[in-house]
CSV table of C-alpha atoms in Angstrom, one decimal:
chain,number,residue,atom,x,y,z
A,27,MET,CA,-4.5,27.1,-1.3
A,28,THR,CA,-1.3,26.1,0.5
A,29,PHE,CA,1.5,23.6,-0.1
A,30,ASP,CA,2.9,23.9,3.4
A,31,LEU,CA,2.6,21.2,6.0
A,32,THR,CA,1.3,22.1,9.4
A,33,PRO,CA,3.9,22.3,12.1
A,34,GLU,CA,2.7,18.9,13.4
A,35,GLN,CA,3.0,17.3,10.0
A,36,ASP,CA,6.5,18.7,9.6
A,37,GLN,CA,7.5,17.3,12.9
A,38,LEU,CA,6.1,13.9,11.9
A,39,ARG,CA,8.0,13.9,8.7
A,40,ASP,CA,11.3,14.8,10.4
A,41,ALA,CA,10.7,12.1,13.1
A,42,VAL,CA,9.8,9.4,10.7
A,43,ARG,CA,12.8,10.3,8.4
A,44,ALA,CA,15.1,10.0,11.4
A,45,LEU,CA,13.7,6.6,12.4
A,46,GLY,CA,13.9,5.3,8.8
A,47,ARG,CA,17.5,6.4,8.5
A,48,ARG,CA,18.5,4.7,11.7
A,49,TYR,CA,17.5,1.4,10.1
A,50,GLY,CA,18.2,2.2,6.4
A,51,HIS,CA,18.1,0.2,3.2
A,52,GLY,CA,20.8,-2.2,4.3
A,53,TYR,CA,18.6,-3.4,7.1
A,54,PHE,CA,15.7,-3.7,4.7
A,55,VAL,CA,17.7,-5.8,2.2
A,56,GLU,CA,19.3,-7.9,4.9
A,57,LYS,CA,15.9,-8.9,6.3
A,58,ALA,CA,14.5,-9.6,2.9
A,59,LYS,CA,17.4,-11.8,1.8
A,60,ALA,CA,17.3,-13.7,5.1
A,61,GLY,CA,13.6,-14.4,4.7
A,62,GLU,CA,12.9,-12.4,7.8
A,63,HIS,CA,10.6,-9.5,8.5
A,64,THR,CA,11.3,-5.9,9.5
A,65,THR,CA,9.9,-6.7,13.0
A,66,GLU,CA,12.1,-4.2,14.9
A,67,LEU,CA,11.3,-1.3,12.7
A,68,TRP,CA,7.6,-2.1,12.7
A,69,ALA,CA,7.5,-2.4,16.5
A,70,GLU,CA,9.4,0.8,17.0
A,71,ALA,CA,7.2,2.7,14.6
A,72,GLY,CA,4.2,1.4,16.5
A,73,ARG,CA,5.6,2.4,19.9
A,74,LEU,CA,6.2,5.9,18.6
A,75,GLY,CA,2.7,6.2,17.2
A,76,TYR,CA,3.5,6.3,13.5
A,77,LEU,CA,1.5,3.3,12.5
A,78,GLY,CA,-1.7,4.7,14.0
A,79,VAL,CA,-1.5,8.3,12.9
A,80,ASN,CA,-4.8,8.0,10.9
A,81,ILE,CA,-6.7,6.1,13.6
A,82,PRO,CA,-9.0,8.0,16.0
A,83,THR,CA,-7.6,8.9,19.4
A,84,GLU,CA,-10.3,7.1,21.2
A,85,TYR,CA,-8.9,3.9,19.9
A,86,GLY,CA,-5.3,4.7,20.6
A,87,GLY,CA,-4.4,6.4,17.4
A,88,GLY,CA,-3.1,9.9,16.5
A,89,GLY,CA,-6.4,11.3,15.2
A,90,GLY,CA,-4.9,12.4,11.9
A,91,GLY,CA,-5.8,11.3,8.4
A,92,ILE,CA,-4.4,9.7,5.3
A,93,THR,CA,-2.3,12.8,4.8
A,94,GLU,CA,-0.3,11.9,7.9
A,95,LEU,CA,-0.1,8.2,7.0
A,96,ALA,CA,1.1,9.1,3.5
A,97,ILE,CA,3.9,11.1,5.2
A,98,VAL,CA,4.9,8.0,7.2
A,99,CYS,CA,4.8,5.8,4.1
A,100,GLU,CA,6.9,8.2,2.0
A,101,GLU,CA,9.5,9.0,4.6
A,102,LEU,CA,10.2,5.4,5.5
A,103,ALA,CA,10.5,4.6,1.7
A,104,ALA,CA,12.8,7.6,1.2
A,105,ALA,CA,15.0,6.1,3.9
A,106,GLY,CA,15.2,2.9,1.9
A,107,CYS,CA,12.5,1.0,3.9
A,108,PRO,CA,9.3,0.8,1.8
A,109,LEU,CA,7.0,-1.1,4.1
A,110,LEU,CA,4.1,-2.6,2.1
A,111,LEU,CA,2.1,-3.6,5.2
A,112,LEU,CA,1.7,0.1,6.0
A,113,VAL,CA,-0.6,0.2,3.1
A,114,VAL,CA,-2.4,-3.1,3.9
A,115,SER,CA,-2.9,-2.8,7.7
A,116,PRO,CA,-3.2,0.9,8.7
A,117,ALA,CA,-4.4,2.3,5.4
A,118,ILE,CA,-6.9,-0.3,4.2
A,119,ALA,CA,-7.9,-2.4,7.3
A,120,ALA,CA,-7.9,0.4,9.8
A,121,THR,CA,-9.8,2.8,7.5
A,122,VAL,CA,-12.5,0.1,6.7
A,123,LEU,CA,-13.0,-0.6,10.4
A,124,THR,CA,-13.0,3.0,11.4
A,125,ARG,CA,-15.6,4.0,8.8
A,126,HIS,CA,-17.8,0.9,8.7
A,127,GLY,CA,-16.9,-1.6,11.4
A,128,THR,CA,-19.1,-2.1,14.5
A,129,GLU,CA,-18.1,-0.5,17.7
A,130,GLU,CA,-17.0,-3.9,19.1
A,131,GLN,CA,-14.8,-4.4,16.0
A,132,ARG,CA,-13.2,-1.0,16.5
A,133,LYS,CA,-12.5,-1.6,20.1
A,134,ARG,CA,-11.1,-5.1,19.4
A,135,HIS,CA,-8.8,-4.3,16.5
A,136,LEU,CA,-8.0,-0.6,16.2
A,137,PRO,CA,-5.8,-0.2,19.3
A,138,GLY,CA,-3.6,-3.1,18.1
A,139,LEU,CA,-3.4,-1.7,14.6
A,140,ALA,CA,-2.4,1.6,16.1
A,141,ASP,CA,0.5,0.3,18.3
A,142,GLY,CA,1.6,-2.3,15.8
A,143,SER,CA,0.8,-5.3,18.0
A,144,GLN,CA,-1.8,-6.5,15.5
A,145,LYS,CA,-1.8,-6.7,11.7
A,146,ILE,CA,-4.7,-7.3,9.4
A,147,VAL,CA,-4.1,-8.0,5.7
A,148,PHE,CA,-6.5,-7.6,2.8
A,149,ALA,CA,-7.7,-10.4,0.5
A,150,ILE,CA,-9.6,-9.3,-2.6
A,151,THR,CA,-7.6,-10.4,-5.7
A,152,GLU,CA,-8.5,-13.8,-7.2
A,153,PRO,CA,-6.8,-15.8,-10.0
A,154,GLU,CA,-9.8,-15.7,-12.3
A,155,ALA,CA,-11.3,-12.3,-11.5
A,156,GLY,CA,-8.2,-10.1,-11.7
A,157,SER,CA,-9.1,-6.5,-11.6
A,158,ASN,CA,-12.8,-7.2,-12.0
A,159,PHE,CA,-14.0,-7.5,-8.4
A,160,HIS,CA,-17.6,-7.9,-9.7
A,161,ARG,CA,-16.6,-11.4,-10.7
A,162,LEU,CA,-15.3,-12.6,-7.4
A,163,GLY,CA,-15.6,-16.3,-6.9
A,164,THR,CA,-15.2,-16.4,-3.1
A,165,VAL,CA,-18.6,-17.0,-1.7
A,166,ALA,CA,-19.9,-16.6,1.9
A,167,ARG,CA,-23.1,-18.5,2.8
A,168,ARG,CA,-25.0,-18.4,6.1
A,169,ASP,CA,-24.4,-21.4,8.3
A,170,GLY,CA,-26.5,-21.3,11.4
A,171,ASP,CA,-25.5,-18.3,13.4
A,172,GLY,CA,-22.3,-17.9,11.4
A,173,TRP,CA,-20.9,-18.0,7.9
A,174,LEU,CA,-19.1,-20.5,5.6
A,175,LEU,CA,-16.5,-19.0,3.2
A,176,ASN,CA,-15.2,-20.9,0.2
A,177,GLY,CA,-12.8,-19.6,-2.5
A,178,ARG,CA,-9.3,-18.7,-3.5
A,179,LYS,CA,-7.3,-15.5,-3.3
A,180,CYS,CA,-3.9,-14.6,-4.8
A,181,TYR,CA,-1.1,-12.1,-4.3
A,182,ILE,CA,-2.1,-11.5,-0.7
A,183,SER,CA,0.6,-9.7,1.2
A,184,GLY,CA,1.9,-10.5,4.7
A,185,VAL,CA,-0.4,-13.3,5.7
A,186,ASP,CA,2.4,-15.0,7.6
A,187,GLU,CA,2.7,-11.8,9.8
A,188,ALA,CA,-1.0,-11.2,10.3
A,189,ASP,CA,-3.5,-12.0,13.0
A,190,HIS,CA,-6.5,-11.6,10.7
A,191,VAL,CA,-7.3,-11.5,7.0
A,192,LEU,CA,-9.9,-9.1,5.8
A,193,VAL,CA,-11.6,-11.3,3.2
A,194,VAL,CA,-13.8,-9.9,0.4
A,195,ALA,CA,-16.5,-12.4,-0.5
A,196,ARG,CA,-19.9,-12.5,-2.2
A,197,THR,CA,-23.1,-13.1,-0.3
A,198,GLU,CA,-26.6,-13.7,-1.5
A,199,ASP,CA,-29.2,-11.0,-0.7
A,200,ALA,CA,-32.2,-12.7,0.8
A,201,GLY,CA,-34.6,-10.2,-0.7
A,202,THR,CA,-33.3,-10.0,-4.3
A,203,GLY,CA,-31.3,-13.2,-4.6
A,204,LYS,CA,-28.5,-11.1,-6.1
A,205,LEU,CA,-24.9,-11.6,-5.0
A,206,LYS,CA,-23.4,-8.6,-3.1
A,207,PRO,CA,-19.9,-8.0,-1.6
A,208,ALA,CA,-19.2,-8.4,2.1
A,209,LEU,CA,-16.1,-8.2,4.2
A,210,PHE,CA,-15.1,-10.7,6.9
A,211,LEU,CA,-12.5,-10.6,9.6
A,212,VAL,CA,-11.0,-14.1,9.5
A,213,PRO,CA,-8.3,-15.1,12.0
A,214,THR,CA,-5.3,-16.6,10.2
A,215,ASP,CA,-5.4,-19.8,12.3
A,216,THR,CA,-9.0,-20.6,11.3
A,217,PRO,CA,-9.5,-24.2,10.2
A,218,GLY,CA,-9.9,-24.5,6.5
A,219,LEU,CA,-7.8,-21.4,5.8
A,220,THR,CA,-4.5,-22.4,4.2
A,221,ARG,CA,-1.8,-20.6,2.3
A,222,SER,CA,0.9,-21.2,-0.2
A,223,LYS,CA,3.8,-18.8,-0.5
A,224,LEU,CA,4.4,-17.3,-4.0
A,225,ASP,CA,8.0,-17.0,-5.1
A,226,MET,CA,8.4,-13.4,-6.3
A,227,GLU,CA,11.3,-11.7,-8.1
A,228,ILE,CA,11.1,-8.8,-5.7
A,229,VAL,CA,13.5,-8.0,-2.8
A,230,SER,CA,11.1,-7.5,0.0
A,231,PRO,CA,10.7,-8.7,3.6
A,232,GLU,CA,7.0,-9.0,3.0
A,233,ASN,CA,5.8,-12.2,1.3
A,234,GLN,CA,3.0,-12.9,-1.1
A,235,PHE,CA,0.6,-15.8,-0.8
A,236,LEU,CA,-2.1,-17.8,-2.4
A,237,LEU,CA,-5.0,-18.3,0.0
A,238,TYR,CA,-7.4,-21.2,0.0
A,239,LEU,CA,-10.7,-21.0,1.9
A,240,ASP,CA,-12.4,-24.4,2.2
A,241,ASP,CA,-15.5,-24.3,4.4
A,242,VAL,CA,-13.9,-21.6,6.6
A,243,ARG,CA,-16.4,-21.1,9.4
A,244,VAL,CA,-16.6,-17.7,11.1
A,245,PRO,CA,-19.1,-16.3,13.6
A,246,ALA,CA,-21.7,-13.7,12.8
A,247,ASP,CA,-19.6,-10.9,14.3
A,248,ALA,CA,-16.8,-11.6,11.7
A,249,LEU,CA,-19.0,-9.7,9.2
A,250,VAL,CA,-17.7,-6.1,9.0
A,251,GLY,CA,-20.5,-3.7,9.8
A,252,GLU,CA,-23.9,-4.0,11.2
A,253,SER,CA,-25.4,-5.6,8.1
A,254,LEU,CA,-24.6,-6.8,4.6
A,255,ASP,CA,-25.4,-3.3,3.4
A,256,ALA,CA,-22.1,-2.2,4.8
A,257,GLY,CA,-20.1,-4.4,2.4
A,258,LEU,CA,-19.9,-2.2,-0.7
A,259,PRO,CA,-19.2,1.1,1.1
A,260,ALA,CA,-16.7,-0.7,3.3
A,261,LEU,CA,-14.9,-2.1,0.3
A,262,PHE,CA,-14.6,1.3,-1.4
A,263,ALA,CA,-13.6,3.0,1.8
A,264,GLY,CA,-10.2,1.1,1.7
A,265,LEU,CA,-9.4,1.6,-2.0
A,266,ASN,CA,-8.6,5.4,-2.0
A,267,PRO,CA,-6.3,5.2,1.0
A,268,GLU,CA,-4.6,2.2,-0.6
A,269,ARG,CA,-3.9,4.1,-3.8
A,270,ILE,CA,-2.7,7.2,-2.0
A,271,THR,CA,-0.4,5.4,0.4
A,272,VAL,CA,1.0,3.1,-2.4
A,273,ALA,CA,1.7,6.3,-4.3
A,274,ALA,CA,3.5,7.9,-1.3
A,275,MET,CA,5.6,4.8,-0.9
A,276,GLY,CA,6.5,5.0,-4.6
A,277,ALA,CA,7.4,8.7,-4.4
A,278,GLY,CA,9.6,8.0,-1.3
A,279,THR,CA,11.3,5.2,-3.2
A,280,GLY,CA,12.0,7.5,-6.1
A,281,ARG,CA,13.4,10.2,-3.7
A,282,TYR,CA,15.7,7.5,-2.2
A,283,ALA,CA,17.0,6.4,-5.6
A,284,ILE,CA,17.6,9.9,-6.8
A,285,GLU,CA,19.4,10.8,-3.6
A,286,ARG,CA,21.7,7.8,-3.8
A,287,ALA,CA,22.5,8.5,-7.5
A,288,SER,CA,23.1,12.2,-6.9
A,289,GLU,CA,25.6,11.5,-4.1
A,290,TYR,CA,27.5,9.1,-6.4
A,291,THR,CA,27.5,11.3,-9.5
A,292,ALA,CA,28.6,14.4,-7.6
A,293,THR,CA,31.7,12.7,-6.3
A,294,ARG,CA,32.6,10.1,-9.0
A,295,LYS,CA,35.3,11.7,-11.1
A,296,VAL,CA,36.7,10.4,-14.4
A,297,TRP,CA,37.7,11.9,-17.7
A,298,GLY,CA,39.9,14.7,-16.5
A,299,GLY,CA,38.8,14.9,-12.9
A,300,ARG,CA,35.3,16.3,-13.4
A,301,SER,CA,32.4,14.7,-11.6
A,302,ILE,CA,30.3,12.6,-13.9
A,303,GLY,CA,27.3,14.6,-12.7
A,304,SER,CA,28.7,17.7,-14.5
A,305,HIS,CA,27.9,16.0,-17.8
A,306,GLN,CA,24.4,16.7,-19.0
A,307,GLY,CA,24.1,13.1,-20.3
A,308,VAL,CA,24.2,12.1,-16.6
A,309,SER,CA,22.6,15.0,-14.9
A,310,HIS,CA,19.6,15.6,-17.2
A,311,PRO,CA,18.1,12.1,-16.8
A,312,LEU,CA,18.4,12.5,-13.0
A,313,ALA,CA,16.8,15.9,-13.1
A,314,HIS,CA,14.0,14.7,-15.3
A,315,ALA,CA,13.3,11.8,-12.8
A,316,ALA,CA,13.4,14.3,-9.9
A,317,VAL,CA,10.8,16.5,-11.7
A,318,GLN,CA,8.5,13.5,-12.2
A,319,VAL,CA,8.8,12.4,-8.6
A,320,GLU,CA,8.0,16.0,-7.4
A,321,LEU,CA,4.9,16.2,-9.7
A,322,ALA,CA,3.7,12.9,-8.2
A,323,ARG,CA,4.2,14.2,-4.7
A,324,LEU,CA,1.9,17.1,-5.5
A,325,MET,CA,-0.9,14.9,-6.7
A,326,ILE,CA,-0.5,12.7,-3.7
A,327,GLN,CA,-0.8,15.7,-1.4
A,328,LYS,CA,-3.9,16.8,-3.3
A,329,ALA,CA,-5.5,13.3,-3.2
A,330,ALA,CA,-4.9,12.9,0.5
A,331,THR,CA,-6.2,16.4,1.3
A,332,LEU,CA,-9.4,15.7,-0.6
A,333,TYR,CA,-9.8,12.3,1.0
A,334,ASP,CA,-9.4,13.7,4.5
A,335,ALA,CA,-11.9,16.4,3.7
A,336,GLY,CA,-14.5,13.7,2.9
A,337,ARG,CA,-14.6,14.4,-0.8
A,338,ASP,CA,-14.5,10.8,-1.8
A,339,LEU,CA,-15.4,11.1,-5.5
A,340,GLU,CA,-12.7,13.7,-6.1
A,341,ALA,CA,-10.2,11.7,-4.0
A,342,GLY,CA,-11.0,8.7,-6.2
A,343,VAL,CA,-9.9,10.6,-9.3
A,344,THR,CA,-6.9,12.2,-7.8
A,345,GLY,CA,-5.9,9.0,-5.9
A,346,ASN,CA,-5.8,7.1,-9.1
A,347,MET,CA,-3.8,9.8,-10.8
A,348,ALA,CA,-1.4,10.0,-7.9
A,349,LYS,CA,-0.9,6.2,-8.0
A,350,TYR,CA,-0.3,6.3,-11.8
A,351,ALA,CA,2.1,9.3,-11.5
A,352,ALA,CA,4.1,7.8,-8.6
A,353,GLY,CA,4.3,4.4,-10.2
A,354,GLU,CA,5.8,5.8,-13.3
A,355,ALA,CA,8.1,8.2,-11.5
A,356,ALA,CA,9.4,5.6,-9.1
A,357,ALA,CA,10.2,3.2,-11.9
A,358,LEU,CA,11.9,5.9,-13.9
A,359,ALA,CA,13.9,7.1,-10.8
A,360,VAL,CA,15.3,3.7,-9.9
A,361,ASP,CA,16.1,2.8,-13.5
A,362,THR,CA,17.9,6.1,-14.0
A,363,ALA,CA,19.8,5.7,-10.8
A,364,VAL,CA,21.0,2.2,-11.9
A,365,GLN,CA,22.0,3.6,-15.3
A,366,VAL,CA,24.0,6.6,-14.0
A,367,LEU,CA,25.8,4.4,-11.4
A,368,GLY,CA,26.9,2.1,-14.1
A,369,GLY,CA,28.1,-1.3,-12.9
A,370,ALA,CA,27.9,0.0,-9.3
A,371,GLY,CA,24.2,0.4,-9.8
A,372,MET,CA,23.7,-3.4,-10.1
A,373,THR,CA,25.5,-4.2,-6.8
A,374,THR,CA,23.7,-4.8,-3.6
A,375,GLU,CA,26.2,-2.4,-1.8
A,376,TYR,CA,24.9,0.7,-3.6
A,377,GLY,CA,21.3,-0.2,-2.9
A,378,VAL,CA,19.3,0.8,-6.0
A,379,ALA,CA,19.0,-2.3,-8.1
A,380,THR,CA,17.5,-4.0,-5.1
A,381,LEU,CA,14.4,-1.8,-5.7
A,382,LEU,CA,13.9,-2.7,-9.4
A,383,GLY,CA,11.4,-5.4,-8.8
A,384,ALA,CA,9.4,-3.5,-6.4
A,385,VAL,CA,9.0,-0.3,-8.5
A,386,ARG,CA,8.2,-2.4,-11.6
A,387,ALA,CA,5.4,-4.1,-9.6
A,388,GLY,CA,4.2,-0.6,-8.6
A,389,ARG,CA,3.1,-0.1,-12.2
A,390,ILE,CA,0.9,-3.2,-11.9
A,391,ALA,CA,-0.4,-3.3,-8.3
A,392,PRO,CA,-2.7,-2.6,-6.6
A,393,VAL,CA,-4.3,-1.4,-9.8
A,394,SER,CA,-2.5,-1.4,-13.2
A,395,ARG,CA,-1.6,1.7,-15.1
A,396,GLU,CA,-3.9,0.6,-17.9
A,397,MET,CA,-7.0,0.3,-15.6
A,398,ILE,CA,-6.2,3.8,-14.2
A,399,LEU,CA,-6.1,5.2,-17.8
A,400,ASN,CA,-9.5,3.5,-18.4
A,401,PHE,CA,-10.8,5.1,-15.3
A,402,VAL,CA,-9.5,8.6,-16.3
A,403,ALA,CA,-10.8,8.2,-19.8
A,404,GLN,CA,-14.3,7.3,-18.6
A,405,HIS,CA,-14.7,9.5,-15.5
A,406,VAL,CA,-12.6,12.6,-16.4
A,407,LEU,CA,-12.8,12.7,-20.2
A,408,GLY,CA,-16.3,11.4,-20.6
A,409,GLN,CA,-15.5,8.5,-22.9
A,410,ASP,CA,-17.6,5.3,-23.2
A,411,LYS,CA,-16.5,2.5,-20.9
A,412,SER,CA,-14.0,0.3,-22.7
A,413,TYR,CA,-14.2,-2.9,-20.7
């Protein structure tokens, strides 16, 4: 057992940290408030190979795993630039295509995902189904040599930046008549696919959308994998990387908030010239938040290691635990940072209150803390299923 990164992973962490700090939280907030995207940062990260660290080398990637991508997510967030599309495009879409896409799909999409010139977003959540993907209402039916998709999706990130949407739909098995999940690569300019932007109380350059699929026709090769049998494995292939990288982004955000608050409290002097950080009422809450963030980082490392070792069932448990721990730790760290900064904590200048919405959402999405507790109770503690 070791807690040390490899020399290559250490170099990756240092390099990504340097890139993130060159842009910084001010850049992130400026883009978000202007209704723009972090195009420059994304493009540079792609050129430097950071977006494709988990993609096989034969498709232009770095040949690493989710451990390396989690490093990228965490370090950019720790620099004040938590990029949600890192989770959606390299973690979910690239993993699904690498593991279950056809060779033609890999050749067509993975090089662009690796260098950042292409983005693929993920559409599973629906207004009626919520967390229960077994009740998805989006249906795909065969239409000649292609497919027709109909349904609605909600809270779909970054559709306005993407070339394709990876749509999860239900198809009918010809043999049994039962509905089974399938994934489809749908170009965002396909007729019948429309979107409506959701107004969110989150400072983020990445937008959320409602998607409407009305007789969206896609060719046969839009189906991910060689057959419908690839649907369920492909769907689950993206969920563990999603949870691990979301957790890494949360841990990085927590680190950023604690660093900002610690710098302030170590230099802010009142009441006789002592720094406010010398008072336990200030330092203890920050120290407690730092402990929670570090514990979350350990679980993230464990989950990523298990996933990269191909131990999917164990990675499912630890990935959910990591997501839970990081979501709680990030929310605690940002809230604590705001509190110890006092009035300054609520200003845009000090750059912590700008993260309140995002870390609160991190306790809900992509899977809520309550559903994770249900999962742990059932699969770790052996309790009867409660839902």
